[in-house]
Coordinates of C-alpha atoms in Angstrom, one line a residue:
M1 CA 43.4 -33.1 -47.6
K2 CA 45.6 -33.6 -44.5
K3 CA 45.0 -29.9 -43.6
M4 CA 41.2 -30.4 -43.9
L5 CA 41.4 -33.6 -41.8
A6 CA 43.4 -31.7 -39.1
L7 CA 40.9 -28.9 -39.1
L8 CA 38.0 -31.3 -38.7
I9 CA 39.8 -33.1 -35.8
T10 CA 40.6 -29.8 -34.1
F11 CA 36.9 -28.7 -34.6
A12 CA 35.7 -31.9 -33.1
L13 CA 38.0 -31.6 -30.1
I14 CA 36.8 -28.0 -29.5
L15 CA 33.2 -29.0 -29.8
A16 CA 33.7 -31.9 -27.3
L17 CA 35.5 -29.6 -24.9
T18 CA 32.8 -26.9 -25.2
T19 CA 30.0 -29.5 -24.6
A20 CA 31.9 -30.9 -21.6
C21 CA 32.3 -27.4 -20.1
T22 CA 28.6 -26.6 -20.8
N23 CA 27.5 -29.9 -19.2
E24 CA 29.8 -29.3 -16.2
A25 CA 28.4 -25.7 -15.8
S26 CA 24.9 -27.0 -16.1
E27 CA 25.5 -29.7 -13.6
K28 CA 27.2 -27.2 -11.3
E29 CA 24.2 -24.8 -11.6
T30 CA 21.7 -27.6 -10.9
D31 CA 23.8 -28.8 -7.9
E32 CA 24.1 -25.2 -6.6
N33 CA 20.4 -24.6 -6.9
S34 CA 19.5 -27.9 -5.1
N35 CA 22.2 -28.1 -2.5
G36 CA 24.1 -24.8 -2.4
T37 CA 23.3 -21.2 -2.9
K38 CA 19.8 -20.6 -4.2
T39 CA 19.2 -17.5 -6.3
I40 CA 15.8 -15.8 -5.6
K41 CA 14.7 -13.2 -8.1
V42 CA 12.7 -10.4 -6.4
V43 CA 10.7 -7.6 -8.0
Y44 CA 9.5 -5.0 -5.4
K45 CA 8.4 -1.4 -6.0
D46 CA 11.2 1.1 -5.2
E47 CA 13.5 -1.7 -3.9
G48 CA 15.6 -2.3 -7.0
P49 CA 19.4 -2.5 -7.4
S50 CA 19.7 1.2 -7.9
N51 CA 18.4 1.8 -4.3
P52 CA 21.4 1.5 -1.9
V53 CA 19.2 0.9 1.1
A54 CA 17.4 -1.9 -0.7
K55 CA 20.8 -3.5 -1.7
A56 CA 22.0 -3.2 1.9
Y57 CA 18.7 -4.6 3.3
F58 CA 18.8 -7.8 1.1
S59 CA 22.5 -8.2 1.7
N60 CA 22.0 -8.2 5.4
L61 CA 19.1 -10.5 5.0
E62 CA 21.3 -13.0 3.1
K63 CA 23.8 -13.0 6.0
A64 CA 21.1 -13.3 8.7
L65 CA 19.5 -16.3 6.8
K66 CA 22.8 -18.0 6.6
E67 CA 23.7 -17.4 10.3
D68 CA 20.3 -18.1 11.8
K69 CA 18.7 -20.7 9.5
Q70 CA 21.7 -22.1 7.6
L71 CA 19.8 -21.0 4.5
D72 CA 22.2 -20.0 1.7
V73 CA 20.3 -17.7 -0.7
K74 CA 21.3 -14.9 -3.0
F75 CA 18.7 -12.2 -3.9
E76 CA 18.6 -10.8 -7.4
L77 CA 16.7 -7.5 -7.4
V78 CA 14.9 -6.5 -10.5
E79 CA 15.0 -2.8 -11.5
M80 CA 11.6 -1.5 -12.5
P81 CA 11.2 1.6 -14.8
Q82 CA 9.6 4.7 -13.6
G83 CA 5.9 5.1 -14.1
N84 CA 2.8 3.2 -13.0
Y85 CA 4.2 0.3 -11.1
A86 CA 1.2 -2.1 -11.7
E87 CA 1.3 -1.5 -15.4
K88 CA 5.1 -1.9 -15.7
L89 CA 5.0 -5.0 -13.6
N90 CA 2.3 -6.6 -15.8
L91 CA 4.4 -5.8 -18.9
L92 CA 7.4 -7.6 -17.2
L93 CA 5.3 -10.6 -16.2
M94 CA 3.6 -10.9 -19.6
S95 CA 7.0 -10.9 -21.3
G96 CA 7.7 -14.2 -19.6
E97 CA 10.1 -12.9 -17.1
I98 CA 8.5 -14.0 -13.8
P99 CA 10.6 -13.5 -10.6
D100 CA 10.3 -15.9 -7.7
L101 CA 9.0 -13.2 -5.3
I102 CA 6.7 -10.5 -6.6
Y103 CA 5.3 -7.4 -4.8
F104 CA 2.0 -6.3 -6.3
Q105 CA 0.2 -3.0 -5.9
G106 CA -2.7 -3.7 -8.2
G107 CA -2.9 -5.7 -11.4
D108 CA -2.4 -9.1 -9.7
Q109 CA -5.8 -10.6 -10.4
Q110 CA -5.3 -11.1 -14.1
I111 CA -2.0 -12.8 -13.3
A112 CA -3.6 -15.1 -10.7
E113 CA -6.3 -16.0 -13.2
Q114 CA -3.6 -17.4 -15.4
D115 CA -2.4 -19.7 -12.6
L116 CA 0.9 -17.9 -12.4
L117 CA 0.6 -17.2 -8.6
E118 CA 1.0 -19.8 -5.9
D119 CA -1.8 -20.5 -3.4
L120 CA -0.2 -19.6 -0.1
T121 CA -2.7 -21.3 2.2
P122 CA -0.8 -24.6 2.7
Y123 CA 2.4 -22.8 3.2
I124 CA 0.9 -20.6 6.0
E125 CA -0.7 -23.6 7.6
K126 CA 2.6 -25.4 8.0
S127 CA 4.6 -22.2 8.8
E128 CA 6.6 -21.8 12.0
H129 CA 6.0 -18.1 12.5
I130 CA 3.6 -16.6 10.0
K131 CA 0.6 -18.5 11.2
N132 CA 1.2 -16.9 14.6
I133 CA 1.3 -13.3 13.5
I134 CA -1.3 -13.1 10.8
Q135 CA -4.1 -10.7 11.8
P136 CA -7.9 -11.3 11.6
H137 CA -8.4 -9.0 8.5
N138 CA -5.5 -10.7 6.8
E139 CA -7.1 -14.1 7.5
E140 CA -10.4 -13.0 6.0
R141 CA -8.6 -11.7 2.9
M142 CA -6.6 -14.9 2.5
K143 CA -9.8 -17.0 2.6
N144 CA -11.2 -15.0 -0.3
Y145 CA -7.9 -14.6 -2.3
P146 CA -5.0 -16.8 -1.2
Y147 CA -2.3 -15.4 -3.5
L148 CA -1.2 -12.1 -1.8
L149 CA 0.1 -11.9 1.7
W150 CA 0.5 -8.5 3.5
I151 CA 0.7 -8.8 7.3
K152 CA 0.4 -5.2 8.3
P153 CA -1.9 -3.3 10.6
L154 CA -5.2 -2.0 9.2
D155 CA -4.4 0.2 6.2
S156 CA -6.9 3.0 7.0
K157 CA -5.5 6.4 6.1
T158 CA -5.7 9.3 8.5
P159 CA -5.4 13.1 8.0
V160 CA -2.6 15.1 9.7
M161 CA -1.4 18.7 9.9
R162 CA 1.3 20.7 11.7
K163 CA 0.6 21.0 15.4
D164 CA 2.1 24.5 15.7
W165 CA -0.4 25.7 13.1
F166 CA -3.3 23.7 14.6
D167 CA -2.7 25.2 18.0
K168 CA -2.9 28.8 16.6
M169 CA -6.3 28.2 14.9
N170 CA -9.6 29.4 16.4
S171 CA -11.6 26.5 14.9
S172 CA -9.4 23.7 16.1
T173 CA -11.2 23.0 19.4
E174 CA -14.6 23.0 17.7
L175 CA -13.4 20.6 15.0
M176 CA -12.0 18.1 17.6
E177 CA -15.2 18.3 19.7
N178 CA -17.5 18.0 16.7
P179 CA -15.8 17.1 13.4
S180 CA -18.9 17.7 11.3
V181 CA -18.6 18.3 7.6
D182 CA -19.5 22.0 8.2
N183 CA -16.9 22.4 10.9
Y184 CA -14.3 20.8 8.6
F185 CA -15.2 23.4 6.0
K186 CA -14.8 26.2 8.5
F187 CA -11.5 24.7 9.7
F188 CA -10.2 24.5 6.1
Q189 CA -11.4 28.0 5.4
E190 CA -9.5 29.5 8.3
L191 CA -6.4 27.6 7.2
V192 CA -6.4 29.5 3.9
E193 CA -7.9 32.8 4.8
S194 CA -6.1 33.3 8.1
P195 CA -2.8 31.4 7.7
P196 CA -1.6 30.2 11.1
G197 CA 2.0 30.3 9.6
G198 CA 1.6 34.1 9.1
S199 CA 3.4 34.0 5.8
G200 CA 0.6 34.0 3.3
K201 CA 0.6 30.3 3.1
P202 CA -0.8 27.7 2.7
A203 CA -2.1 28.1 -0.8
N204 CA -4.8 25.5 0.0
A205 CA -6.1 23.5 2.9
V206 CA -5.8 20.0 1.7
T207 CA -4.2 18.1 -1.2
V208 CA -4.4 14.5 -2.3
A209 CA -2.4 12.3 -4.7
G210 CA -4.1 12.3 -8.1
D211 CA -7.7 11.4 -7.2
I212 CA -10.2 11.7 -4.4
T213 CA -9.6 8.4 -2.7
E214 CA -7.6 10.0 0.1
L215 CA -10.2 12.7 0.6
D216 CA -12.8 9.9 1.0
F217 CA -11.0 8.6 4.0
I218 CA -11.9 11.9 5.8
F219 CA -15.4 12.5 4.5
E220 CA -17.1 9.5 2.8
M221 CA -18.7 7.9 5.8
A222 CA -20.0 11.2 7.1
F223 CA -22.2 11.3 3.9
G224 CA -23.7 7.9 4.7
I225 CA -21.3 5.8 2.6
N226 CA -20.3 3.2 5.1
Q227 CA -19.9 0.3 2.6
T228 CA -19.3 -0.1 -1.1
W229 CA -22.9 -1.4 -1.6
I230 CA -25.5 0.4 0.4
K231 CA -29.2 -0.3 0.9
N232 CA -31.7 1.6 -1.2
G233 CA -35.1 0.3 -0.2
G234 CA -34.8 -3.5 0.0
D235 CA -31.9 -3.8 -2.6
Y236 CA -28.2 -3.0 -2.7
E237 CA -27.1 -0.1 -4.7
Y238 CA -23.5 0.8 -5.7
S239 CA -22.4 3.6 -3.5
K240 CA -20.9 5.6 -6.4
V241 CA -24.3 6.0 -8.0
S242 CA -26.2 6.8 -4.8
A243 CA -27.8 10.0 -3.6
Q244 CA -25.1 10.0 -0.9
E245 CA -22.4 10.1 -3.5
K246 CA -24.1 13.0 -5.3
E247 CA -24.1 15.0 -2.0
K248 CA -20.4 14.1 -1.3
L249 CA -19.3 15.2 -4.8
A250 CA -21.2 18.5 -4.4
F251 CA -19.3 19.1 -1.2
Y252 CA -15.9 18.3 -2.9
N253 CA -16.9 20.8 -5.6
K254 CA -17.5 23.4 -2.9
L255 CA -14.0 22.8 -1.5
Y256 CA -12.5 23.0 -4.9
T257 CA -14.4 26.2 -5.9
A258 CA -13.4 27.9 -2.6
G259 CA -9.7 27.1 -3.2
L260 CA -9.6 24.8 -0.1
L261 CA -9.0 21.6 -2.1
D262 CA -5.7 21.9 -4.1
N263 CA -6.7 22.9 -7.6
Q264 CA -3.7 20.9 -8.8
Y265 CA -4.6 17.7 -7.0
L266 CA -5.1 15.8 -10.2
T267 CA -1.4 16.1 -11.1
K268 CA -0.1 15.5 -7.6
Q269 CA 1.9 12.3 -6.9
W270 CA 2.8 11.0 -3.4
D271 CA 6.1 12.8 -3.5
T272 CA 4.9 16.2 -4.7
K273 CA 2.0 15.9 -2.2
E274 CA 4.4 15.4 0.7
K275 CA 6.7 18.2 -0.5
A276 CA 3.8 20.6 -0.6
F277 CA 3.0 19.6 3.0
Y278 CA 6.6 20.0 4.3
D279 CA 7.0 23.3 2.5
G280 CA 3.8 24.7 4.0
E281 CA 2.0 25.0 0.7
T282 CA -0.9 22.9 1.9
G283 CA -2.2 22.4 5.4
V284 CA -3.5 18.8 5.5
I285 CA -2.5 15.6 3.9
V286 CA -3.7 12.0 4.3
G287 CA -1.4 9.0 5.0
T288 CA -1.6 5.4 6.1
N289 CA -1.9 5.2 9.8
G290 CA 1.2 4.1 11.8
K291 CA 4.6 4.1 10.1
I292 CA 3.7 6.5 7.3
I293 CA 2.4 9.0 9.8
D294 CA 5.6 8.4 11.7
I295 CA 7.7 9.3 8.6
Y296 CA 5.5 12.4 8.0
N297 CA 6.1 13.5 11.6
G298 CA 9.8 12.9 11.5
K299 CA 10.3 14.8 8.2
M300 CA 8.0 17.7 9.2
K301 CA 10.1 18.2 12.4
Q302 CA 13.3 17.9 10.4
V303 CA 12.2 20.6 8.0
N304 CA 10.3 23.0 10.3
G305 CA 11.5 22.3 13.8
E306 CA 10.3 20.3 16.8
S307 CA 7.2 22.4 17.3
A308 CA 6.0 21.3 13.9
E309 CA 5.2 17.7 14.9
V310 CA 2.0 16.5 13.3
V311 CA -1.4 16.2 14.9
V312 CA -3.9 13.6 13.7
L313 CA -7.3 14.9 12.7
P314 CA -10.5 12.9 13.3
P315 CA -12.7 11.5 10.5
A316 CA -15.7 13.7 9.6
K317 CA -18.8 12.9 11.5
G318 CA -22.3 12.7 10.0
D319 CA -24.5 9.8 9.1
F320 CA -21.5 7.6 10.1
Q321 CA -18.0 8.3 11.3
G322 CA -14.8 6.5 10.2
F323 CA -11.8 6.4 7.9
A324 CA -13.7 4.5 5.1
P325 CA -14.8 0.9 5.4
T326 CA -12.1 -1.8 5.3
D327 CA -12.1 -4.1 2.3
I328 CA -11.7 -7.7 3.3
T329 CA -12.2 -9.3 -0.2
K330 CA -8.4 -9.4 -0.8
E331 CA -5.2 -7.6 -0.1
S332 CA -5.0 -4.5 -2.2
R333 CA -1.2 -5.0 -2.2
G334 CA 1.1 -7.7 -1.1
L335 CA 3.7 -10.3 -1.8
A336 CA 3.1 -13.3 -4.0
I337 CA 5.2 -16.4 -5.0
S338 CA 5.4 -17.3 -8.6
S339 CA 3.8 -20.7 -9.3
Q340 CA 6.6 -21.1 -11.9
S341 CA 9.4 -20.7 -9.4
K342 CA 11.8 -23.6 -8.8
N343 CA 12.4 -22.2 -5.3
K344 CA 8.9 -21.9 -3.9
E345 CA 9.6 -23.6 -0.6
T346 CA 12.8 -21.5 -0.1
V347 CA 11.0 -18.3 -0.9
F348 CA 8.4 -19.0 1.8
Q349 CA 11.1 -20.0 4.2
V350 CA 12.5 -16.5 3.8
L351 CA 9.0 -15.0 4.3
D352 CA 8.6 -17.1 7.4
Y353 CA 12.0 -16.2 8.8
L354 CA 11.0 -12.5 8.5
A355 CA 8.1 -13.2 10.8
S356 CA 10.5 -14.6 13.5
A357 CA 12.0 -12.5 16.3
E358 CA 15.4 -12.6 14.5
G359 CA 13.9 -11.6 11.2
Q360 CA 11.9 -8.8 12.8
M361 CA 15.1 -7.3 14.2
L362 CA 16.1 -6.4 10.6
D363 CA 12.8 -5.9 9.0
R364 CA 11.3 -3.8 11.8
L365 CA 14.3 -2.0 13.2
G366 CA 16.7 -1.6 10.3
F367 CA 20.5 -1.6 10.5
E368 CA 22.3 -1.6 13.8
G369 CA 24.5 1.5 14.3
E370 CA 22.3 3.4 11.8
H371 CA 18.7 3.0 12.7
Y372 CA 19.1 1.6 16.2
E373 CA 21.8 1.3 18.9
S374 CA 22.0 -1.8 21.1
T375 CA 23.2 -1.3 24.7
D376 CA 23.3 -3.6 27.7
S377 CA 20.1 -2.1 29.0
G378 CA 18.2 -2.2 25.7
I379 CA 17.6 -0.8 22.3
N380 CA 17.5 2.9 21.4
L381 CA 16.0 3.9 18.0
T382 CA 17.7 6.7 16.2
E383 CA 16.2 9.8 14.5
K384 CA 17.1 8.2 11.2
Y385 CA 14.8 5.3 12.1
Y386 CA 11.9 7.6 12.7
N387 CA 12.6 9.6 9.6
E388 CA 13.0 6.9 7.0
W389 CA 12.8 3.3 8.1
Y390 CA 9.8 1.1 7.4
A391 CA 9.3 -2.7 7.4
R392 CA 9.7 -4.1 3.9
F393 CA 7.7 -7.2 4.9
W394 CA 5.7 -7.8 8.1
E395 CA 4.5 -5.7 11.0
P396 CA 2.9 -8.1 13.5
A397 CA 0.8 -6.5 16.3
E398 CA 3.2 -7.9 18.9
F399 CA 6.9 -7.4 18.6
E400 CA 9.3 -8.3 21.5
P401 CA 13.0 -8.2 20.7
E402 CA 15.5 -10.0 22.8
K403 CA 16.4 -6.7 24.5
P404 CA 13.7 -4.2 25.6
L405 CA 13.0 -1.2 23.4
L406 CA 14.0 1.9 25.3
T407 CA 12.3 4.1 22.7
P408 CA 8.9 3.4 21.2
L409 CA 8.5 1.9 17.7
L410 CA 6.1 4.7 16.8
S411 CA 6.0 8.4 17.7
E412 CA 3.0 9.6 19.7
P413 CA 1.1 11.0 16.6
A414 CA 1.8 7.7 14.7
E415 CA 0.5 5.6 17.6
Q416 CA -2.6 7.8 17.9
S417 CA -3.3 7.4 14.2
R418 CA -3.1 3.6 14.6
E419 CA -5.4 3.7 17.7
L420 CA -8.0 5.8 15.7
A421 CA -7.8 3.4 12.8
Y422 CA -8.8 0.5 15.0
E423 CA -11.4 2.6 16.9
F424 CA -13.2 3.3 13.7
Y425 CA -12.7 -0.1 12.1
N426 CA -15.7 -1.1 9.9
T427 CA -15.7 -4.0 7.4
D428 CA -16.8 -3.4 3.8
N429 CA -19.2 -5.6 1.8
S430 CA -17.3 -5.4 -1.5
F431 CA -16.5 -8.5 -3.4
I432 CA -14.1 -9.8 -6.1
I433 CA -15.6 -8.9 -9.5
P434 CA -16.1 -12.1 -11.5
V435 CA -13.9 -12.6 -14.5
E436 CA -16.7 -12.2 -17.1
L437 CA -17.5 -8.7 -15.7
I438 CA -14.0 -7.3 -15.1
S439 CA -13.7 -5.4 -18.5
K440 CA -17.1 -3.8 -17.9
W441 CA -16.3 -3.0 -14.3
D442 CA -13.0 -1.3 -15.4
A443 CA -15.0 0.8 -17.9
M444 CA -17.6 1.7 -15.2
E445 CA -14.8 2.8 -12.8
N446 CA -13.2 4.9 -15.5
L447 CA -16.6 6.5 -16.2
Y448 CA -16.9 7.3 -12.5
K449 CA -13.4 8.8 -12.3
E450 CA -14.0 11.0 -15.4
F451 CA -17.5 12.2 -14.2
S452 CA -16.4 12.8 -10.5
T453 CA -13.4 14.8 -11.7
D454 CA -15.6 16.9 -14.0
I455 CA -18.1 17.6 -11.2
I456 CA -15.4 18.5 -8.6
T457 CA -13.6 20.8 -11.0
G458 CA -16.8 22.5 -12.3
K459 CA -16.7 21.2 -15.9
R460 CA -20.1 19.7 -15.4
P461 CA -22.9 20.7 -13.1
I462 CA -24.0 18.4 -10.2
D463 CA -27.4 18.1 -11.9
D464 CA -25.7 15.8 -14.5
F465 CA -25.4 13.1 -11.9
D466 CA -28.6 11.4 -13.2
K467 CA -27.1 11.3 -16.7
Y468 CA -23.9 9.7 -15.3
V469 CA -26.0 7.0 -13.4
E470 CA -27.8 6.1 -16.7
E471 CA -24.4 5.8 -18.5
W472 CA -23.0 3.7 -15.6
L473 CA -26.0 1.3 -15.7
K474 CA -25.7 0.9 -19.5
A475 CA -22.0 0.3 -19.3
G476 CA -22.5 -2.9 -17.1
G477 CA -23.9 -1.5 -13.9
D478 CA -27.2 -3.4 -14.3
E479 CA -25.3 -6.7 -14.5
V480 CA -23.0 -6.0 -11.6
T481 CA -25.8 -4.7 -9.4
E482 CA -27.8 -7.9 -10.1
Y483 CA -24.8 -10.0 -9.2
A484 CA -24.3 -8.0 -6.0
N485 CA -27.9 -8.5 -4.9
K486 CA -27.6 -12.3 -5.4
N487 CA -24.2 -12.7 -3.7
I488 CA -24.0 -10.2 -0.8
K489 CA -25.0 -11.9 2.4

């Protein structure tokens, strides 16, 4: 009996001690989160803990925030599995694990509809820096959809190729003077039939990553598709069921059949597309204007020599000319703050800091001694900067560091791609699909992808276009078209 009593007393003491320690740890955690170090959980494509550059970036950001803003934060990076990022992210969020700061590249709308994303409008209005750098197209998108923020230049994509090859081609001058669809075909034909590299390459003239979206940036507007919804008589018609779309798909089939469009384009990913470009297996690829073109230019020269810098090609010219219309309904990608986060104000403080001159030194220029050298006379950007660095967060139109930049932020081809993107800027008239029509819209888009692929690859004749339109209308096209004609102003 005495032994039992002693055991009970011992157990009670252990329980009391454990409870006290737990309470103390809990109080410490609460105190740390409110007054000390705040842990911010971040999920960001390709910027997980297995990426050494990402780890260094966020470690440097922690130090900068503490020194410049007396903001004590610790970033916890979430590792995302390989595969479709939007799908993997949604699985993570649906599991109940919702980070404080979330990068979306699709799939955000269904999360926003569950009130899991914070409306960023009031944060921006009272911000110190972000409100001063946000650009007109960002403002329009935020008015329509206030959950994603992505302060970057216009995201139009531009086609590029090696300049040393371009200079050897007979059709180059004609293409630049008159970039008609026919002249583009002749240019592509020469690339394959009379390889300027002289080694039997490239195997094709142009490749794209998995679907025809990138190809559309070159050709779509030339075929008269200058907006998502185009006028047919007095009413709006979805461009992907229009006569103009039929003509465009027939041309893509012509490219594919002639071996000018990479016959393996459906299986290409961004990395294999770029590898084919650097290795000379394809002549032309498409990339987002500005920094991405900068990276293409740096890597191309790194692999093939200085003479292989890239040259930016113009958009095809026809009924219209441009690198596809710019969607202003919402950001197609961007950063969101979880509405469930206990650190919402702190997270936005971080985002606002990155818009400041000090924050931009890290975000825009990278690591001192690695991506840039600071001297008494100014800042020199290194080759490593041009070859690999990109801003993880913001790229305001104006950036003036404390010391002058002795080398430009963008290489000449990258700057030219940006200038062309703004020269051919054209707003779209697309809209956010209402919740009740989203499932039908997804089915309609899948129908289009399947049909357009079959037409391009020759599995179905172009004459089947009318059958596809009938299927599209039955799948929900009639309802969406009616909605469009009531709501497009």
